[in-house]
Tab-separated table of C-alpha atoms in Angstrom:
chain	number	residue	atom	x	y	z
A	1	UNK	CA	-168.684	-90.360	-108.260
A	2	UNK	CA	-165.185	-90.617	-107.468
A	3	UNK	CA	-164.685	-92.945	-104.579
A	4	UNK	CA	-161.740	-94.546	-103.582
A	5	UNK	CA	-161.936	-98.199	-101.709
A	6	UNK	CA	-159.522	-100.492	-102.268
A	7	UNK	CA	-159.765	-102.953	-99.910
A	8	UNK	CA	-163.313	-104.505	-101.534
A	9	UNK	CA	-160.818	-108.121	-100.858
A	10	UNK	CA	-161.707	-107.743	-97.242
A	11	UNK	CA	-165.082	-107.827	-97.788
A	12	UNK	CA	-167.705	-111.392	-96.837
A	13	UNK	CA	-168.498	-112.831	-100.721
A	14	UNK	CA	-172.023	-111.639	-102.059
A	15	UNK	CA	-173.028	-114.967	-101.003
A	16	UNK	CA	-172.892	-114.947	-97.187
A	17	UNK	CA	-175.616	-114.258	-94.772
A	18	UNK	CA	-174.041	-112.768	-91.920
A	19	UNK	CA	-171.769	-109.600	-92.635
A	20	UNK	CA	-168.137	-108.450	-90.694
A	21	UNK	CA	-167.573	-105.177	-92.635
A	22	UNK	CA	-170.141	-102.791	-94.173
A	23	UNK	CA	-168.827	-100.202	-95.833
A	24	UNK	CA	-171.298	-97.788	-96.884
A	25	UNK	CA	-174.086	-96.723	-94.192
A	26	UNK	CA	-177.256	-94.506	-96.000
A	27	UNK	CA	-178.954	-92.187	-92.802
A	28	UNK	CA	-182.107	-90.760	-93.503
A	29	UNK	CA	-181.577	-87.981	-91.102
A	30	UNK	CA	-184.409	-85.370	-91.902
A	31	UNK	CA	-187.924	-87.034	-93.495
A	32	UNK	CA	-188.836	-83.476	-94.716
A	33	UNK	CA	-187.763	-82.213	-97.657
A	34	UNK	CA	-188.036	-78.638	-99.075
A	35	UNK	CA	-189.425	-79.770	-102.495
A	36	UNK	CA	-192.535	-80.683	-103.286
A	37	UNK	CA	-191.351	-82.831	-106.469
A	38	UNK	CA	-193.884	-84.351	-108.286
A	39	UNK	CA	-192.570	-88.142	-107.962
A	40	UNK	CA	-192.470	-88.683	-104.132
A	41	UNK	CA	-194.360	-87.947	-101.446
A	42	UNK	CA	-191.392	-86.929	-99.094
A	43	UNK	CA	-192.511	-82.988	-99.090
A	44	UNK	CA	-196.322	-84.875	-97.309
A	45	UNK	CA	-194.513	-85.919	-94.000
A	46	UNK	CA	-196.492	-83.862	-91.150
A	47	UNK	CA	-194.125	-82.829	-88.799
A	48	UNK	CA	-190.412	-83.132	-89.252
A	49	UNK	CA	-188.243	-86.126	-87.624
A	50	UNK	CA	-184.779	-85.302	-87.889
A	51	UNK	CA	-182.204	-88.398	-87.344
A	52	UNK	CA	-181.133	-88.035	-82.863
A	53	UNK	CA	-177.199	-86.959	-82.729
A	54	UNK	CA	-176.546	-89.238	-79.372
A	55	UNK	CA	-178.066	-92.384	-81.693
A	56	UNK	CA	-175.385	-91.781	-84.127
A	57	UNK	CA	-172.863	-91.462	-81.165
A	58	UNK	CA	-173.681	-94.680	-79.020
A	59	UNK	CA	-173.091	-96.282	-83.000
A	60	UNK	CA	-169.212	-94.964	-82.044
A	61	UNK	CA	-167.997	-98.782	-81.045
A	62	UNK	CA	-169.946	-100.192	-84.991
A	63	UNK	CA	-169.141	-97.711	-86.664
A	64	UNK	CA	-165.474	-99.067	-86.527
A	65	UNK	CA	-166.008	-102.220	-86.188
A	66	UNK	CA	-167.382	-102.901	-88.934
A	67	UNK	CA	-164.997	-100.870	-91.105
A	68	UNK	CA	-167.611	-98.128	-92.642
A	69	UNK	CA	-165.679	-95.737	-94.292
A	70	UNK	CA	-168.762	-93.644	-97.235
A	71	UNK	CA	-171.349	-92.521	-94.899
A	72	UNK	CA	-174.599	-91.070	-96.776
A	73	UNK	CA	-176.235	-88.324	-95.965
A	74	UNK	CA	-179.711	-88.695	-97.007
A	75	UNK	CA	-183.830	-88.145	-96.329
A	76	UNK	CA	-185.779	-85.660	-96.376
A	77	UNK	CA	-183.721	-82.692	-97.186
A	78	UNK	CA	-180.256	-83.251	-95.288
A	79	UNK	CA	-180.017	-79.593	-95.060
A	80	UNK	CA	-182.890	-78.927	-92.451
A	81	UNK	CA	-180.783	-80.805	-89.382
A	82	UNK	CA	-181.143	-77.904	-86.965
A	83	UNK	CA	-177.364	-79.562	-85.977
A	84	UNK	CA	-175.997	-80.338	-89.558
A	85	UNK	CA	-172.230	-79.152	-88.395
A	86	UNK	CA	-172.494	-81.290	-85.573
A	87	UNK	CA	-173.672	-84.561	-87.173
A	88	UNK	CA	-170.784	-84.422	-89.279
A	89	UNK	CA	-167.571	-83.544	-86.925
A	90	UNK	CA	-168.783	-86.979	-85.361
A	91	UNK	CA	-168.562	-89.153	-88.692
A	92	UNK	CA	-164.559	-86.740	-89.502
A	93	UNK	CA	-164.007	-88.624	-86.232
A	94	UNK	CA	-164.430	-92.061	-87.151
A	95	UNK	CA	-162.699	-90.642	-90.389
A	96	UNK	CA	-165.809	-91.401	-93.280
A	97	UNK	CA	-165.755	-89.756	-96.414
A	98	UNK	CA	-169.628	-88.227	-96.407
A	99	UNK	CA	-171.411	-87.434	-99.219
A	100	UNK	CA	-174.957	-85.011	-98.931
A	101	UNK	CA	-177.581	-86.071	-100.988
A	102	UNK	CA	-179.390	-82.552	-101.250
A	103	UNK	CA	-182.199	-80.835	-103.660
A	104	UNK	CA	-179.914	-77.715	-103.657
A	105	UNK	CA	-182.581	-74.800	-102.786
A	106	UNK	CA	-180.139	-74.658	-99.141
A	107	UNK	CA	-176.753	-74.599	-100.296
A	108	UNK	CA	-176.382	-71.273	-100.169
A	109	UNK	CA	-176.913	-70.741	-96.584
A	110	UNK	CA	-174.972	-73.430	-95.382
A	111	UNK	CA	-172.406	-73.309	-98.346
A	112	UNK	CA	-170.061	-72.756	-95.812
A	113	UNK	CA	-170.617	-75.395	-93.403
A	114	UNK	CA	-170.975	-77.836	-96.273
A	115	UNK	CA	-167.372	-76.580	-98.351
A	116	UNK	CA	-166.307	-77.866	-94.346
A	117	UNK	CA	-167.712	-80.986	-93.494
A	118	UNK	CA	-169.083	-83.058	-96.887
A	119	UNK	CA	-166.804	-84.410	-99.185
A	120	UNK	CA	-169.008	-84.830	-102.571
A	121	UNK	CA	-172.560	-83.100	-103.204
A	122	UNK	CA	-175.568	-84.508	-105.754
A	123	UNK	CA	-178.243	-82.287	-105.954
A	124	UNK	CA	-180.457	-83.331	-108.073
A	125	UNK	CA	-181.483	-82.024	-111.523
A	126	UNK	CA	-184.617	-82.485	-113.523
A	127	UNK	CA	-184.235	-80.607	-116.653
A	128	UNK	CA	-183.550	-77.011	-118.026
A	129	UNK	CA	-185.198	-74.194	-115.563
A	130	UNK	CA	-188.871	-74.475	-116.487
A	131	UNK	CA	-188.326	-78.114	-116.374
A	132	UNK	CA	-187.030	-78.165	-113.100
A	133	UNK	CA	-188.411	-75.500	-111.374
A	134	UNK	CA	-191.811	-76.902	-112.403
A	135	UNK	CA	-191.409	-80.688	-111.336
A	136	UNK	CA	-190.421	-79.409	-108.292
A	137	UNK	CA	-192.952	-76.641	-107.984
A	138	UNK	CA	-190.028	-74.121	-106.096
A	139	UNK	CA	-189.944	-71.302	-107.310
A	140	UNK	CA	-186.690	-69.871	-108.557
A	141	UNK	CA	-185.035	-73.923	-107.421
A	142	UNK	CA	-182.636	-73.358	-110.599
A	143	UNK	CA	-181.803	-70.084	-108.896
A	144	UNK	CA	-180.847	-71.368	-106.197
A	145	UNK	CA	-178.854	-74.391	-106.474
A	146	UNK	CA	-176.824	-72.400	-109.311
A	147	UNK	CA	-176.365	-70.151	-106.167
A	148	UNK	CA	-175.665	-72.989	-103.854
A	149	UNK	CA	-172.767	-73.916	-106.617
A	150	UNK	CA	-171.205	-70.803	-106.528
A	151	UNK	CA	-171.491	-70.392	-102.126
A	152	UNK	CA	-170.152	-73.951	-101.877
A	153	UNK	CA	-167.040	-73.276	-104.557
A	154	UNK	CA	-166.025	-69.761	-103.529
A	155	UNK	CA	-165.335	-71.901	-100.258
A	156	UNK	CA	-164.086	-74.812	-101.869
A	157	UNK	CA	-163.301	-74.357	-105.455
A	158	UNK	CA	-162.905	-78.143	-105.583
A	159	UNK	CA	-165.232	-79.193	-103.933
A	160	UNK	CA	-166.586	-81.900	-106.757
A	161	UNK	CA	-170.385	-81.094	-107.308
A	162	UNK	CA	-172.618	-83.708	-109.519
A	163	UNK	CA	-176.469	-84.101	-110.482
A	164	UNK	CA	-179.164	-86.317	-110.807
A	165	UNK	CA	-181.681	-87.375	-112.667
A	166	UNK	CA	-184.748	-88.623	-112.508
A	167	UNK	CA	-186.338	-89.423	-115.852
A	168	UNK	CA	-189.864	-89.560	-115.833
A	169	UNK	CA	-193.167	-88.308	-117.835
A	170	UNK	CA	-192.628	-84.392	-117.401
A	171	UNK	CA	-188.527	-84.345	-118.489
A	172	UNK	CA	-187.619	-87.522	-120.926
A	173	UNK	CA	-187.905	-85.098	-124.284
A	174	UNK	CA	-185.027	-82.623	-122.580
A	175	UNK	CA	-182.374	-84.843	-121.106
A	176	UNK	CA	-179.928	-83.487	-124.098
A	177	UNK	CA	-180.876	-80.381	-122.059
A	178	UNK	CA	-180.804	-81.620	-118.522
A	179	UNK	CA	-176.765	-82.124	-119.515
A	180	UNK	CA	-176.556	-79.268	-120.978
A	181	UNK	CA	-178.037	-77.819	-117.783
A	182	UNK	CA	-175.638	-79.701	-116.087
A	183	UNK	CA	-172.715	-77.342	-117.447
A	184	UNK	CA	-174.350	-74.168	-116.901
A	185	UNK	CA	-174.449	-74.899	-113.379
A	186	UNK	CA	-171.293	-75.545	-113.531
A	187	UNK	CA	-171.706	-79.772	-111.938
A	188	UNK	CA	-168.657	-81.971	-112.186
A	189	UNK	CA	-170.786	-84.699	-114.061
A	190	UNK	CA	-174.836	-85.548	-114.144
A	191	UNK	CA	-176.397	-89.175	-114.147
A	192	UNK	CA	-179.457	-90.406	-115.100
A	193	UNK	CA	-181.488	-93.205	-113.511
A	194	UNK	CA	-185.718	-94.103	-114.606
A	195	UNK	CA	-188.348	-92.598	-111.353
A	196	UNK	CA	-190.225	-95.275	-109.165
A	197	UNK	CA	-193.450	-95.831	-109.499
A	198	UNK	CA	-193.965	-99.820	-107.516
A	199	UNK	CA	-192.027	-99.876	-104.389
A	200	UNK	CA	-193.300	-98.540	-101.286
A	201	UNK	CA	-190.689	-96.253	-100.674
A	202	UNK	CA	-190.715	-92.484	-100.684
A	203	UNK	CA	-193.046	-92.048	-97.813
A	204	UNK	CA	-195.762	-94.068	-99.668
A	205	UNK	CA	-197.490	-96.053	-97.431
A	206	UNK	CA	-198.975	-98.406	-100.142
A	207	UNK	CA	-197.884	-98.601	-104.235
A	208	UNK	CA	-199.124	-96.404	-106.068
A	209	UNK	CA	-202.743	-97.295	-107.518
A	210	UNK	CA	-201.837	-96.959	-111.815
A	211	UNK	CA	-203.122	-94.159	-112.334
A	212	UNK	CA	-200.541	-92.217	-110.131
A	213	UNK	CA	-198.203	-94.222	-111.261
A	214	UNK	CA	-199.243	-93.093	-115.224
A	215	UNK	CA	-198.644	-89.873	-114.307
A	216	UNK	CA	-195.043	-90.494	-114.046
A	217	UNK	CA	-194.158	-93.535	-116.298
A	218	UNK	CA	-194.203	-93.205	-120.048
A	219	UNK	CA	-196.927	-94.121	-121.496
A	220	UNK	CA	-196.771	-97.010	-124.736
A	221	UNK	CA	-196.418	-94.070	-127.045
A	222	UNK	CA	-193.263	-91.616	-125.906
A	223	UNK	CA	-191.206	-94.931	-125.526
A	224	UNK	CA	-190.090	-94.305	-128.768
A	225	UNK	CA	-189.426	-90.883	-128.220
A	226	UNK	CA	-187.582	-91.739	-125.429
A	227	UNK	CA	-185.490	-93.849	-126.901
A	228	UNK	CA	-185.185	-90.543	-129.860
A	229	UNK	CA	-183.436	-88.501	-127.314
A	230	UNK	CA	-181.135	-91.713	-125.068
A	231	UNK	CA	-179.430	-91.985	-128.290
A	232	UNK	CA	-179.763	-88.872	-129.682
A	233	UNK	CA	-177.942	-88.067	-126.368
A	234	UNK	CA	-175.314	-90.681	-126.865
A	235	UNK	CA	-174.024	-89.619	-130.080
A	236	UNK	CA	-174.354	-85.989	-129.101
A	237	UNK	CA	-172.207	-85.859	-126.255
A	238	UNK	CA	-170.551	-88.907	-126.961
A	239	UNK	CA	-166.969	-86.881	-125.474
A	240	UNK	CA	-168.886	-86.556	-121.854
A	241	UNK	CA	-169.598	-90.123	-122.311
A	242	UNK	CA	-166.374	-91.366	-122.246
A	243	UNK	CA	-165.186	-88.856	-120.169
A	244	UNK	CA	-167.066	-89.684	-117.249
A	245	UNK	CA	-169.369	-86.257	-117.203
A	246	UNK	CA	-172.279	-88.303	-118.268
A	247	UNK	CA	-172.034	-91.950	-115.475
A	248	UNK	CA	-173.239	-94.089	-117.396
A	249	UNK	CA	-172.189	-96.045	-119.801
A	250	UNK	CA	-174.841	-96.113	-123.236
A	251	UNK	CA	-175.325	-99.740	-121.676
A	252	UNK	CA	-177.114	-98.260	-119.220
A	253	UNK	CA	-178.205	-95.273	-120.367
A	254	UNK	CA	-180.855	-97.319	-122.988
A	255	UNK	CA	-182.068	-99.804	-120.220
A	256	UNK	CA	-184.110	-96.228	-118.201
A	257	UNK	CA	-185.697	-96.922	-121.785
A	258	UNK	CA	-186.014	-100.922	-120.836
A	259	UNK	CA	-186.794	-100.308	-117.987
A	260	UNK	CA	-190.461	-98.315	-118.643
A	261	UNK	CA	-191.169	-100.357	-121.243
A	262	UNK	CA	-191.122	-103.428	-118.132
A	263	UNK	CA	-193.310	-101.181	-117.006
A	264	UNK	CA	-195.820	-101.034	-119.537
A	265	UNK	CA	-195.675	-105.238	-118.935
A	266	UNK	CA	-193.666	-105.455	-123.270
A	267	UNK	CA	-190.228	-106.738	-121.912
A	268	UNK	CA	-189.878	-108.963	-118.826
A	269	UNK	CA	-188.151	-106.971	-115.838
A	270	UNK	CA	-184.564	-106.990	-115.291
A	271	UNK	CA	-182.737	-106.911	-112.196
A	272	UNK	CA	-179.593	-104.837	-112.401
A	273	UNK	CA	-176.655	-105.965	-110.952
A	274	UNK	CA	-175.616	-105.172	-107.054
A	275	UNK	CA	-174.464	-106.137	-104.303
A	276	UNK	CA	-175.559	-104.050	-101.754
A	277	UNK	CA	-177.793	-106.208	-99.305
A	278	UNK	CA	-173.870	-107.216	-98.533
A	279	UNK	CA	-172.235	-104.682	-98.061
A	280	UNK	CA	-174.278	-101.130	-97.276
A	281	UNK	CA	-177.368	-100.769	-95.217
A	282	UNK	CA	-179.616	-97.800	-94.744
A	283	UNK	CA	-180.891	-96.535	-91.598
A	284	UNK	CA	-183.692	-94.688	-90.530
A	285	UNK	CA	-184.721	-91.852	-88.322
A	286	UNK	CA	-186.086	-94.370	-86.018
A	287	UNK	CA	-183.227	-96.508	-85.927
A	288	UNK	CA	-184.894	-99.113	-88.490
A	289	UNK	CA	-182.847	-100.835	-90.649
A	290	UNK	CA	-183.022	-101.444	-94.214
A	291	UNK	CA	-181.134	-103.293	-96.447
A	292	UNK	CA	-181.727	-101.123	-98.910
A	293	UNK	CA	-183.969	-98.402	-99.709
A	294	UNK	CA	-186.510	-100.879	-101.250
A	295	UNK	CA	-186.016	-103.732	-99.628
A	296	UNK	CA	-188.387	-104.413	-95.926
A	297	UNK	CA	-187.165	-103.580	-92.779
A	298	UNK	CA	-184.697	-106.253	-91.116
A	299	UNK	CA	-183.548	-104.755	-87.620
A	300	UNK	CA	-183.628	-101.741	-85.806
A	301	UNK	CA	-180.207	-100.215	-84.170
A	302	UNK	CA	-182.698	-98.854	-80.771
A	303	UNK	CA	-182.812	-101.937	-79.394
A	304	UNK	CA	-179.681	-103.339	-80.832
A	305	UNK	CA	-175.557	-102.168	-82.452
A	306	UNK	CA	-175.167	-101.830	-85.820
A	307	UNK	CA	-173.171	-105.321	-85.858
A	308	UNK	CA	-176.709	-106.885	-84.302
A	309	UNK	CA	-178.751	-104.762	-86.131
A	310	UNK	CA	-177.490	-105.843	-89.847
A	311	UNK	CA	-177.249	-108.635	-88.328
A	312	UNK	CA	-180.379	-110.500	-86.595
A	313	UNK	CA	-182.309	-113.526	-87.254
A	314	UNK	CA	-185.059	-111.539	-90.189
A	315	UNK	CA	-181.416	-109.251	-91.619
A	316	UNK	CA	-179.760	-112.839	-92.534
A	317	UNK	CA	-182.409	-114.885	-93.062
A	318	UNK	CA	-183.557	-112.263	-95.990
A	319	UNK	CA	-179.282	-112.252	-97.316
A	320	UNK	CA	-179.676	-115.735	-97.188
A	321	UNK	CA	-183.183	-116.047	-99.874
A	322	UNK	CA	-182.498	-113.491	-102.307
A	323	UNK	CA	-182.127	-114.140	-105.095
A	324	UNK	CA	-181.551	-110.564	-106.766
A	325	UNK	CA	-182.184	-111.775	-110.475
A	326	UNK	CA	-185.677	-113.153	-109.510
A	327	UNK	CA	-186.153	-111.357	-106.220
A	328	UNK	CA	-189.417	-108.783	-107.803
A	329	UNK	CA	-188.503	-105.767	-105.413
A	330	UNK	CA	-184.680	-106.551	-107.814
A	331	UNK	CA	-186.649	-106.363	-110.708
A	332	UNK	CA	-188.239	-103.088	-110.126
A	333	UNK	CA	-185.421	-101.270	-109.496
A	334	UNK	CA	-183.931	-98.099	-110.492
A	335	UNK	CA	-180.961	-97.905	-108.971
A	336	UNK	CA	-178.149	-100.514	-108.189
A	337	UNK	CA	-175.050	-100.423	-105.670
A	338	UNK	CA	-171.878	-102.981	-107.476
A	339	UNK	CA	-169.580	-102.127	-104.889
A	340	UNK	CA	-166.642	-103.608	-107.346
A	341	UNK	CA	-167.861	-100.522	-109.337
A	342	UNK	CA	-168.007	-98.035	-107.102
A	343	UNK	CA	-165.787	-95.552	-108.851
A	344	UNK	CA	-168.192	-94.812	-111.981
A	345	UNK	CA	-171.872	-95.180	-109.914
A	346	UNK	CA	-173.477	-93.026	-107.812
A	347	UNK	CA	-175.012	-93.935	-104.652
A	348	UNK	CA	-178.829	-94.807	-104.194
A	349	UNK	CA	-181.758	-92.054	-104.752
A	350	UNK	CA	-183.027	-90.183	-102.515
């Protein structure tokens, strides 16, 4: 992803407790999803609540006061929002960059709107066609994604469209084939991250029990196979890594192997470098504010302005006491946000 932030020096330092600016805001705009992915429970939500546009427009002054420059639309599936164009139109009036995180299934249907309003699209890609469709549990999902990409590019040929692949038990042997599939689908780039199996994110009311975790995480006997696949990917796609078609460096790709070893207790957990709580926030459908997808709620914009919500006593206390390197949630994190390196990093996962 190529995001040009030229005012990093204006940010408060990561050891500050009160935020004066918020470059990145992630908006959960729809609770439901049109996939039934094996590694996610979002699709199990009853109903189908979506972000109220009026609640967003009330944040106009806050968006300007905090200097929000980049909004990531996530969910659920953002393209299910009944007023998607109006939502994007409001954000564009505020002169922010819009990134859409999507399953890709509705891209063909909403191609003209996406091309008109969105700056960048990130689509989930779980492997070559058969693997992708089996993980997503959507018939012809891969083909729908292909058609969607072509439709968007029909309206906007230069649109940046990136693939994101979540590594887990069903696809860890097919990472090189996943890069080949990304090229086949004409993605501009691809990124990889390990599956999250230990948090309460993604509509998990409780942390998954061990049996459910083992359906997604790798067994000890499988990690060596993953390690070999990662090394083969690094070797086979050396030029693509150097040219940032594969966005992760070899070091970051190898960290995926480390994550699964940590999960099994073979290595001590090590948190990634991250400054998300000081430069970004996640806003849920009900107005709840989180420092990232994985940490607890620290404020709510239904009761307060965005400035006050991100600087509530609870939020300030959270940042004052957070030690990323030692925090158990951070140590288990599968993704991270380092604002100074935004040119080479995708935003957090959906």
